[in-house]
PDB file of C-alpha atoms in Angstrom:
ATOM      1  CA  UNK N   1      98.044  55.485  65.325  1.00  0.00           C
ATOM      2  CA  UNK N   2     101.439  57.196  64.116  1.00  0.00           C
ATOM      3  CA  UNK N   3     103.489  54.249  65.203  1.00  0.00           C
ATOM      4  CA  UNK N   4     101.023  51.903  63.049  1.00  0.00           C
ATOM      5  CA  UNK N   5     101.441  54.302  59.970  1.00  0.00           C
ATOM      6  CA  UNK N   6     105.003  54.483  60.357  1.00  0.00           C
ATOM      7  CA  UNK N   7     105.656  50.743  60.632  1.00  0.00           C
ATOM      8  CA  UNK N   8     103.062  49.662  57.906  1.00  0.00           C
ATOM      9  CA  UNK N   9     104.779  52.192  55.400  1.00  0.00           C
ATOM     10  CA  UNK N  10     108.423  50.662  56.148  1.00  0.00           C
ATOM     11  CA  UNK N  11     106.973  47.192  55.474  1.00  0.00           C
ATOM     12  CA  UNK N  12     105.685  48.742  52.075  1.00  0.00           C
ATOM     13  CA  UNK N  13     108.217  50.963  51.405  1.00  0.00           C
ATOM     14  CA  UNK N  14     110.663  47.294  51.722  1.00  0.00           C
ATOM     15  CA  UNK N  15     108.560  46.036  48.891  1.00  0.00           C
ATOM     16  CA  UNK N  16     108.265  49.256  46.664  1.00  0.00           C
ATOM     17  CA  UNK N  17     111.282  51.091  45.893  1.00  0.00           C
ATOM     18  CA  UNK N  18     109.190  53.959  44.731  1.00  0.00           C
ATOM     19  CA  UNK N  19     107.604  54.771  48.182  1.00  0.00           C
ATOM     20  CA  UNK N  20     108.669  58.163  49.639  1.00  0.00           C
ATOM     21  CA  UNK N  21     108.528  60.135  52.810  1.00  0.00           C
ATOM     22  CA  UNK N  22     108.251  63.803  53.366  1.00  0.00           C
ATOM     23  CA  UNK N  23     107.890  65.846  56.369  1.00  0.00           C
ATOM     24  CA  UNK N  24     108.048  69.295  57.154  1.00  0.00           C
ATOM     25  CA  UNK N  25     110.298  69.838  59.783  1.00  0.00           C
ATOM     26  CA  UNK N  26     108.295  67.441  62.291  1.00  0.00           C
ATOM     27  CA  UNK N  27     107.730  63.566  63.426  1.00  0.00           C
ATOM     28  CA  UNK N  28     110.539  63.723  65.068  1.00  0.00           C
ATOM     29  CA  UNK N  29     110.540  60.541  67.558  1.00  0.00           C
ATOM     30  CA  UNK N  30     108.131  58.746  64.937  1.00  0.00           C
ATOM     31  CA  UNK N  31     109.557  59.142  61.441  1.00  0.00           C
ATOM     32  CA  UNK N  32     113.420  58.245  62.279  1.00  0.00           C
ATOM     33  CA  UNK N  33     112.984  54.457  61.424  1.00  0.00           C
ATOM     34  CA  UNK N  34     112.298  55.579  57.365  1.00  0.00           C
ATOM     35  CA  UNK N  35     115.005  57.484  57.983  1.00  0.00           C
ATOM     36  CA  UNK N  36     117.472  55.315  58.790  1.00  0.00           C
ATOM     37  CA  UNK N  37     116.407  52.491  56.613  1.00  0.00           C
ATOM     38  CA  UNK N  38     115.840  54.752  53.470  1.00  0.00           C
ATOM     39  CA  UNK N  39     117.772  57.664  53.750  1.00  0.00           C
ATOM     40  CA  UNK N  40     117.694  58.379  49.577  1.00  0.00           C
ATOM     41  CA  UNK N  41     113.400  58.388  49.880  1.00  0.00           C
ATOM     42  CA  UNK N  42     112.925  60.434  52.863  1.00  0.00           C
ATOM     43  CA  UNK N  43     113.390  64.254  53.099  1.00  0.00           C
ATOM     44  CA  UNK N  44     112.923  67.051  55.506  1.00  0.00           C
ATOM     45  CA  UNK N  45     111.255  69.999  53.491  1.00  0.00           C
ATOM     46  CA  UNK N  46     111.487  72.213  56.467  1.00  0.00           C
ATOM     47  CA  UNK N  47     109.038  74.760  57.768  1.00  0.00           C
ATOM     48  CA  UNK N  48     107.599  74.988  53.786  1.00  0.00           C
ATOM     49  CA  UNK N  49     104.581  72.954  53.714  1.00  0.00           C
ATOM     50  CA  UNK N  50     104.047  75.004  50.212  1.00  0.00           C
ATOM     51  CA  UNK N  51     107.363  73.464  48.641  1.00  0.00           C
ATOM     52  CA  UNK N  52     106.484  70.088  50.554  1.00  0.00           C
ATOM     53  CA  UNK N  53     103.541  69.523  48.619  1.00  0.00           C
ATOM     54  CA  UNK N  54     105.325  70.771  45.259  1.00  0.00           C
ATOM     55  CA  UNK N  55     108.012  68.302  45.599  1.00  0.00           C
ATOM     56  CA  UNK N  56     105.479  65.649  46.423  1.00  0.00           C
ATOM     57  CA  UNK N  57     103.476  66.278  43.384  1.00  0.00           C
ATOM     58  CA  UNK N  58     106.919  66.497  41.155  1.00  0.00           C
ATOM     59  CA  UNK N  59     107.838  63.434  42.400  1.00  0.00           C
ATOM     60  CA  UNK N  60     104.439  61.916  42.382  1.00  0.00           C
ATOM     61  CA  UNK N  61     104.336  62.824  38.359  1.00  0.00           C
ATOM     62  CA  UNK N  62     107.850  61.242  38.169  1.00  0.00           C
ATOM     63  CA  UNK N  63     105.981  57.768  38.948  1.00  0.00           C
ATOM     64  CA  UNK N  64     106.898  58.120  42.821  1.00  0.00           C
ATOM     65  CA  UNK N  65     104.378  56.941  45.915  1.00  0.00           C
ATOM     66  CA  UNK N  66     104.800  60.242  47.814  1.00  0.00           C
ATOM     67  CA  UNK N  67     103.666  60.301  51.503  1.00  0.00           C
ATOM     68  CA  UNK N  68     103.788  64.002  53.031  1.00  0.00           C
ATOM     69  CA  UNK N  69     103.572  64.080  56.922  1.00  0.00           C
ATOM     70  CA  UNK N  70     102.543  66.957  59.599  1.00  0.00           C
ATOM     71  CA  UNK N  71     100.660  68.306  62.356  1.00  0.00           C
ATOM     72  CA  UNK N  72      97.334  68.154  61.021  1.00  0.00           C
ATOM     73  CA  UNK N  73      96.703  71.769  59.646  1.00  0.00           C
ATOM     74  CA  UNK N  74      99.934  72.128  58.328  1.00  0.00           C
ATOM     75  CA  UNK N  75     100.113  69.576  55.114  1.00  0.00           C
ATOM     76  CA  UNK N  76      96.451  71.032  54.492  1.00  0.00           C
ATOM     77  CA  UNK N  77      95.711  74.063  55.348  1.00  0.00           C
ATOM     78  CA  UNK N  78      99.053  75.668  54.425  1.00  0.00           C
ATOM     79  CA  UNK N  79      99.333  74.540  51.208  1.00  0.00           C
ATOM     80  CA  UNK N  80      96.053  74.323  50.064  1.00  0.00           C
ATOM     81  CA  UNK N  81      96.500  75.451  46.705  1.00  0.00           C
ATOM     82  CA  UNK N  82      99.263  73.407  45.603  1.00  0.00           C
ATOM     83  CA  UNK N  83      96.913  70.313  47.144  1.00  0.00           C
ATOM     84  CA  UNK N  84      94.408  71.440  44.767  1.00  0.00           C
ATOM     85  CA  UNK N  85      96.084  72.526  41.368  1.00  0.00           C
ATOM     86  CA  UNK N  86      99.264  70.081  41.635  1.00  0.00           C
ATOM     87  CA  UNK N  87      98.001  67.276  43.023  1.00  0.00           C
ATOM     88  CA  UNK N  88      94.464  66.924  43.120  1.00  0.00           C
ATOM     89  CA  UNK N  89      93.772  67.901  39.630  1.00  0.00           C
ATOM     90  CA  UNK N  90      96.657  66.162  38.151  1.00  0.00           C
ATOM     91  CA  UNK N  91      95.611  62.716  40.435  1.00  0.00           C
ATOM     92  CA  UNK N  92      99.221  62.945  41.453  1.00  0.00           C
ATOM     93  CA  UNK N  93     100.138  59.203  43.427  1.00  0.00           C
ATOM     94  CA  UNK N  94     100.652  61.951  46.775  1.00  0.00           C
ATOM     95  CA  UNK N  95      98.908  60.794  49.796  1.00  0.00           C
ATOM     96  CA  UNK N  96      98.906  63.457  52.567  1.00  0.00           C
ATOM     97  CA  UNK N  97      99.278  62.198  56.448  1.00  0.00           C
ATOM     98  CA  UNK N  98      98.301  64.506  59.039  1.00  0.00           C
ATOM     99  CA  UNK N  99      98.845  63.662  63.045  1.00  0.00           C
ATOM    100  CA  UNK N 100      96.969  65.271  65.704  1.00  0.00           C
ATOM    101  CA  UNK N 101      93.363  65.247  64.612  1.00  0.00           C
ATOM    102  CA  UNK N 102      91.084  68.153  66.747  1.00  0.00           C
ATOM    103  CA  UNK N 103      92.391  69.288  69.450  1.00  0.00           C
ATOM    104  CA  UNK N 104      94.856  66.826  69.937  1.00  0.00           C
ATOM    105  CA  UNK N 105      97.695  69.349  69.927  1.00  0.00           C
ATOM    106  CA  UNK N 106      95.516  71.850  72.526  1.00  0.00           C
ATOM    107  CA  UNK N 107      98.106  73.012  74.686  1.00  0.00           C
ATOM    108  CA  UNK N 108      99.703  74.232  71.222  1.00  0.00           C
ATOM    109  CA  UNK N 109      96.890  76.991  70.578  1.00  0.00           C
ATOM    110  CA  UNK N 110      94.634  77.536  67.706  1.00  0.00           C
ATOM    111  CA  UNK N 111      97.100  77.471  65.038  1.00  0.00           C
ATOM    112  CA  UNK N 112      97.524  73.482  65.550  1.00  0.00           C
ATOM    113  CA  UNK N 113      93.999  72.644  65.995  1.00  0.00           C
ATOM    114  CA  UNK N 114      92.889  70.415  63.291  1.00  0.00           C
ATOM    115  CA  UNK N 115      88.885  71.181  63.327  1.00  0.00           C
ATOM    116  CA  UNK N 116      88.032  72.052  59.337  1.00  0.00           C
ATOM    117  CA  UNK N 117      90.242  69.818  57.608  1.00  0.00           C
ATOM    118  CA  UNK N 118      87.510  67.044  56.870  1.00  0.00           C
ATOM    119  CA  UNK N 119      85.460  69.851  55.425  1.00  0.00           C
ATOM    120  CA  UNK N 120      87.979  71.255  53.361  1.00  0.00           C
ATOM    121  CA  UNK N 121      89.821  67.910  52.369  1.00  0.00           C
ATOM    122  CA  UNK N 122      86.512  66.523  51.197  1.00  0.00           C
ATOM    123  CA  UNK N 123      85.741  68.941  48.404  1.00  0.00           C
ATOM    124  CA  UNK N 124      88.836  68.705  46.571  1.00  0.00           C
ATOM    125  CA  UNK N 125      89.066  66.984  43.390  1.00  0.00           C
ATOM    126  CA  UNK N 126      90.095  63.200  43.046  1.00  0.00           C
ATOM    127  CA  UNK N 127      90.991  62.556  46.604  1.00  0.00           C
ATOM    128  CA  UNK N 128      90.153  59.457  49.108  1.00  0.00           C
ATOM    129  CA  UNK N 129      89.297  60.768  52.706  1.00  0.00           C
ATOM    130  CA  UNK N 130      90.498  57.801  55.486  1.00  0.00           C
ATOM    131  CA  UNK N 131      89.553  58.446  58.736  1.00  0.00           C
ATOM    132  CA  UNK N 132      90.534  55.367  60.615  1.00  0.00           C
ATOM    133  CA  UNK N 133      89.205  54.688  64.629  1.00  0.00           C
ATOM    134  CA  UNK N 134      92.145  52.468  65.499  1.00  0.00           C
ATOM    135  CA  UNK N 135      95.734  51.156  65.021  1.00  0.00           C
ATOM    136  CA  UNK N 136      93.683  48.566  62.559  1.00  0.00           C
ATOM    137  CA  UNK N 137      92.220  51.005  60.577  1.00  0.00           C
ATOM    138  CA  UNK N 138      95.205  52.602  60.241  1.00  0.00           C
ATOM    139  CA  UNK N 139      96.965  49.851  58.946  1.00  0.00           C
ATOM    140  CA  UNK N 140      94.618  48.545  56.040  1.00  0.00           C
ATOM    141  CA  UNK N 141      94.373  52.173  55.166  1.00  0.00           C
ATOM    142  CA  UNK N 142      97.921  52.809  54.889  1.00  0.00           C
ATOM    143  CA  UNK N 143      97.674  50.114  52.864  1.00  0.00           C
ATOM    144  CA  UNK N 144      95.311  51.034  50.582  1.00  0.00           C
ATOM    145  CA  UNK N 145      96.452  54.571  49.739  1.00  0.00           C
ATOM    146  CA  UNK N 146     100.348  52.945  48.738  1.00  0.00           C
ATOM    147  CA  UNK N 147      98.866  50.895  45.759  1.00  0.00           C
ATOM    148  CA  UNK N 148      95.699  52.897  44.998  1.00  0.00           C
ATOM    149  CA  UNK N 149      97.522  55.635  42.745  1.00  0.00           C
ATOM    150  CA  UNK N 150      95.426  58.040  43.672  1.00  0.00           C
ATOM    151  CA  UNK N 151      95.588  61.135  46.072  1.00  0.00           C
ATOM    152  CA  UNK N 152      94.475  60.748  49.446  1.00  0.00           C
ATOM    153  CA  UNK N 153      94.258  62.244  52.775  1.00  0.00           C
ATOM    154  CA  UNK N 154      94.690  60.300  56.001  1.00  0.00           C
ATOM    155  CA  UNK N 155      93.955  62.058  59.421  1.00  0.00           C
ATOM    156  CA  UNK N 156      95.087  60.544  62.311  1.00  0.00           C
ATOM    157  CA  UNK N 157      94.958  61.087  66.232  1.00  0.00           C
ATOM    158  CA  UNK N 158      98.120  61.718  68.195  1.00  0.00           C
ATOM    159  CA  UNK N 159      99.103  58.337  70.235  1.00  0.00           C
ATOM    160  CA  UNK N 160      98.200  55.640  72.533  1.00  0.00           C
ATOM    161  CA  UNK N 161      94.359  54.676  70.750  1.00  0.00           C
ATOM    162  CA  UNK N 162      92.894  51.571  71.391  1.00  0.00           C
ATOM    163  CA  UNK N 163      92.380  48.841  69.197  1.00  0.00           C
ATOM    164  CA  UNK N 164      88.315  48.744  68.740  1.00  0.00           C
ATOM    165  CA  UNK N 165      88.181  46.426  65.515  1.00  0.00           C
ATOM    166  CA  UNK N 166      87.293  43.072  66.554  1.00  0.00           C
ATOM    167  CA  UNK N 167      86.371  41.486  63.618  1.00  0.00           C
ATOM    168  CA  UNK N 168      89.126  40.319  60.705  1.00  0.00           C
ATOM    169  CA  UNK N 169      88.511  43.423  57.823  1.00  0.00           C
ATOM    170  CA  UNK N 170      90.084  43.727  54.479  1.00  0.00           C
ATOM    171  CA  UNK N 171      88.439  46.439  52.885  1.00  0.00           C
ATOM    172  CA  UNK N 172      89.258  49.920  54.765  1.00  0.00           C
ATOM    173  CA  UNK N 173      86.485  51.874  52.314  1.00  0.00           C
ATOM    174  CA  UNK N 174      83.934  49.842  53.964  1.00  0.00           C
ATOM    175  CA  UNK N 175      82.195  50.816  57.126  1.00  0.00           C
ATOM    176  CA  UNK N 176      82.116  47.812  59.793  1.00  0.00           C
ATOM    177  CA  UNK N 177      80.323  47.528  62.701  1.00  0.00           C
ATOM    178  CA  UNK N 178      81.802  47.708  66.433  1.00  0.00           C
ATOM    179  CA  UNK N 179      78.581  46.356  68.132  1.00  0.00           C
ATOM    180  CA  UNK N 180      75.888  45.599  67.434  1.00  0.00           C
ATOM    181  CA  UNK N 181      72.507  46.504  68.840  1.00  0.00           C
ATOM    182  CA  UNK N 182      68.293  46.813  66.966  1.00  0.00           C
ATOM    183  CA  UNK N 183      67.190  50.291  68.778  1.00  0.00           C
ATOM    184  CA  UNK N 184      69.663  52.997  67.549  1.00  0.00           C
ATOM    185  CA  UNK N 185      73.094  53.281  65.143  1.00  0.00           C
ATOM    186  CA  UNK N 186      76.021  54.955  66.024  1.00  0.00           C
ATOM    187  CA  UNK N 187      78.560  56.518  62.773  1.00  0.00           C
ATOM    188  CA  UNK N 188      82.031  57.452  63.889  1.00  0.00           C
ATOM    189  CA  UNK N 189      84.618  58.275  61.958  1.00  0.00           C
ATOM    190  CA  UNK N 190      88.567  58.819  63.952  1.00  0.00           C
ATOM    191  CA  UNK N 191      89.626  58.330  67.705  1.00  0.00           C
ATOM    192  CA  UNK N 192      85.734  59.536  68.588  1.00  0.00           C
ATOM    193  CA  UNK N 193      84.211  55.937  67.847  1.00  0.00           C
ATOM    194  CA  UNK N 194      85.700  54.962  71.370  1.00  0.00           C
ATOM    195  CA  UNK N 195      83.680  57.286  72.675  1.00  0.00           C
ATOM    196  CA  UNK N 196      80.728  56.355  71.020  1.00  0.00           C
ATOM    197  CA  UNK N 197      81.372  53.046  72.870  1.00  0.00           C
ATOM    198  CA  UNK N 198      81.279  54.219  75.706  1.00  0.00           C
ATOM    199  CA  UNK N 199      77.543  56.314  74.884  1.00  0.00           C
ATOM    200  CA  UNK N 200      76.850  52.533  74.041  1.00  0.00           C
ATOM    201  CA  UNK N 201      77.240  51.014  77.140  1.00  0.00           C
ATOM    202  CA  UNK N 202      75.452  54.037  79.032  1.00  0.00           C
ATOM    203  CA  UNK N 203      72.465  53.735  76.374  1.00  0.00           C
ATOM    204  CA  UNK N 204      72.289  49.614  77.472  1.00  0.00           C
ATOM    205  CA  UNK N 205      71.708  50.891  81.168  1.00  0.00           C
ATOM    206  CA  UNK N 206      68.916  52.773  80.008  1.00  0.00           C
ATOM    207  CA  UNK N 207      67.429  49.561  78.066  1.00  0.00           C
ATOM    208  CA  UNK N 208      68.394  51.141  74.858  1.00  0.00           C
ATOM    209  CA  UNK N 209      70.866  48.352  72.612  1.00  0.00           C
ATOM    210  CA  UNK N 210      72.521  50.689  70.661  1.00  0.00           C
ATOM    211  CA  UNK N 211      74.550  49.728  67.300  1.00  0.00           C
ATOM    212  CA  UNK N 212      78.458  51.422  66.844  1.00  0.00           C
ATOM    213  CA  UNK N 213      79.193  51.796  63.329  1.00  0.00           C
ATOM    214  CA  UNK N 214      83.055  52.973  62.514  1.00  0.00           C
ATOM    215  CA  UNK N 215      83.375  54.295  58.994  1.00  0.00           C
ATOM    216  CA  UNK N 216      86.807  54.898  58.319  1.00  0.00           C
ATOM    217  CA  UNK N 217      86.388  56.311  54.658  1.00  0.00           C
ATOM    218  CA  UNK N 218      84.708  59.513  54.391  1.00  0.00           C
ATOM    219  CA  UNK N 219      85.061  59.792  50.442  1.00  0.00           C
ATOM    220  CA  UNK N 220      83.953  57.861  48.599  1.00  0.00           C
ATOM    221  CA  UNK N 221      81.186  57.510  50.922  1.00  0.00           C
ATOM    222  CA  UNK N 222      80.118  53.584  51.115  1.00  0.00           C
ATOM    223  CA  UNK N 223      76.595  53.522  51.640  1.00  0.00           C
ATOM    224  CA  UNK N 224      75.997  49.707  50.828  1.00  0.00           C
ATOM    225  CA  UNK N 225      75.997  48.388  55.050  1.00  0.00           C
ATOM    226  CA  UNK N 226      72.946  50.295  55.574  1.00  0.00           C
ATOM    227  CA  UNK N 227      71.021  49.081  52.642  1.00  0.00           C
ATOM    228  CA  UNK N 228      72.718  45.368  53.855  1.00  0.00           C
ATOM    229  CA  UNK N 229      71.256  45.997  57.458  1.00  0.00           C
ATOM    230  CA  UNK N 230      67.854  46.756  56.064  1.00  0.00           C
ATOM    231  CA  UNK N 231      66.850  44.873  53.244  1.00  0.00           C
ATOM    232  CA  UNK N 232      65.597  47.672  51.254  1.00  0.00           C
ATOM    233  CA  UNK N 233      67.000  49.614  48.415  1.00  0.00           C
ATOM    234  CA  UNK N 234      68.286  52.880  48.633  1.00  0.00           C
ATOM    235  CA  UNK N 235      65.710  54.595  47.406  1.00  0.00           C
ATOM    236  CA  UNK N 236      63.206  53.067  49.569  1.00  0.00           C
ATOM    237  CA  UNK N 237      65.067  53.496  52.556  1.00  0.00           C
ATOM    238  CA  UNK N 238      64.296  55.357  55.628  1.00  0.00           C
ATOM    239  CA  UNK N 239      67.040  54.203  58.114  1.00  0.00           C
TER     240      UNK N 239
END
């Protein structure tokens, strides 16, 4: 998923000579190619996730695209409050990246486990919530955040996903279906949806056809696939 989200921001950052890249001290072995081919709109903050977010939201209010990059708790839980007073409640153009979603960094300890970070990400003010399943996902939502001009959080897993999305999408805010199936339905949001896959094929042996739903934008919430599925409105729903 990094790679993806590294080479779909150098294809927008060729187009928009307002994109930026920040990182705190980390990506090496991923972030290099911005680097090297826009060495004036990348910078290394260092080990101040604080002043990272600062910058981004100075920047951002400077009419910059500012992408901030880290280990997943780090561009969140670190600098929390200047997510919240500079940039969420200003609707700053800063869209924060984080790598390394749960415990993909285990071996690291507890300080780099990225478990809350939906939770807390969700409440604040003004900000999109991607959560993409695949190298797809990742792309469209990449995407999305560099021309939406809003603030927005994107987690990703560490490496080496899967592509799951079989079908052509265009819209990453909308959930879209992985299989199908009549006698149960299946929400994932992340790396997780491959797992919910494989609960798929496990519920078929039982005689159960079992639907896998990937939703890849947490906030706003898109609720219009199950009315869709159903036929009935939202109120009179009982999916």
């Amino acid at each position: 998923m990094r790679t993806t989200f590294i080479a779909t921001l150098l294809d927008v950052a060729e187009q928009d000579s307002n994109v930026w890249l920040l990182c705190g001290d980390l990506g090496y072995s991923v972030l290099e190619p911005f680097q090297q081919r826009f060495p004036e709109r990348f910078c290394n903050v260092g080990v101040a996730e604080q002043n990272m977010a600062g910058i981004a939201a100075g920047l951002a209010h400077a009419g910059k695209t500012v992408f901030i990059y880290s280990i997943g708790n780090f561009p969140t839980f670190r600098c929390l409050e200047q997510l919240r007073n500079d940039v969420c409640y200003h609707g700053a153009d800063v869209k924060v990246v984080a790598v390394g979603a749960g415990f993909a960094y285990g071996s690291q300890g507890y300080t780099h486990h990225a478990l809350e970070d939906i939770a807390v990400m969700s409440v604040l003010p003004n900000l999109e919530v991607f959560v993409p399943c695949d190298p797809v996902e990742v792309r469209l939502a990449t995407l999305a955040m560099s021309i939406s001009r809003k603030p927005a959080y994107m987690r990703l897993s560490r490496t080496g996903e899967p592509v799951l999305t079989r079908s052509e999408l265009s819209d990453p805010r909308r959930p879209h279906f992985l299989r199908e199936g009549g006698d149960v339905m299946l929400l994932a949001s992340g790396a997780i949806a491959a797992n919910c896959l494989d609960a798929a094929d496990t519920l078929a042996r039982e005689g159960l056809h079992a639907s896998v739903v990937s939703v890849p934008c947490l906030k706003p919430f898109e609720r219009r696939l199950r009315q869709a599925r159903c036929g009935r409105s939202q109120a009179a729903c009982n999916c």
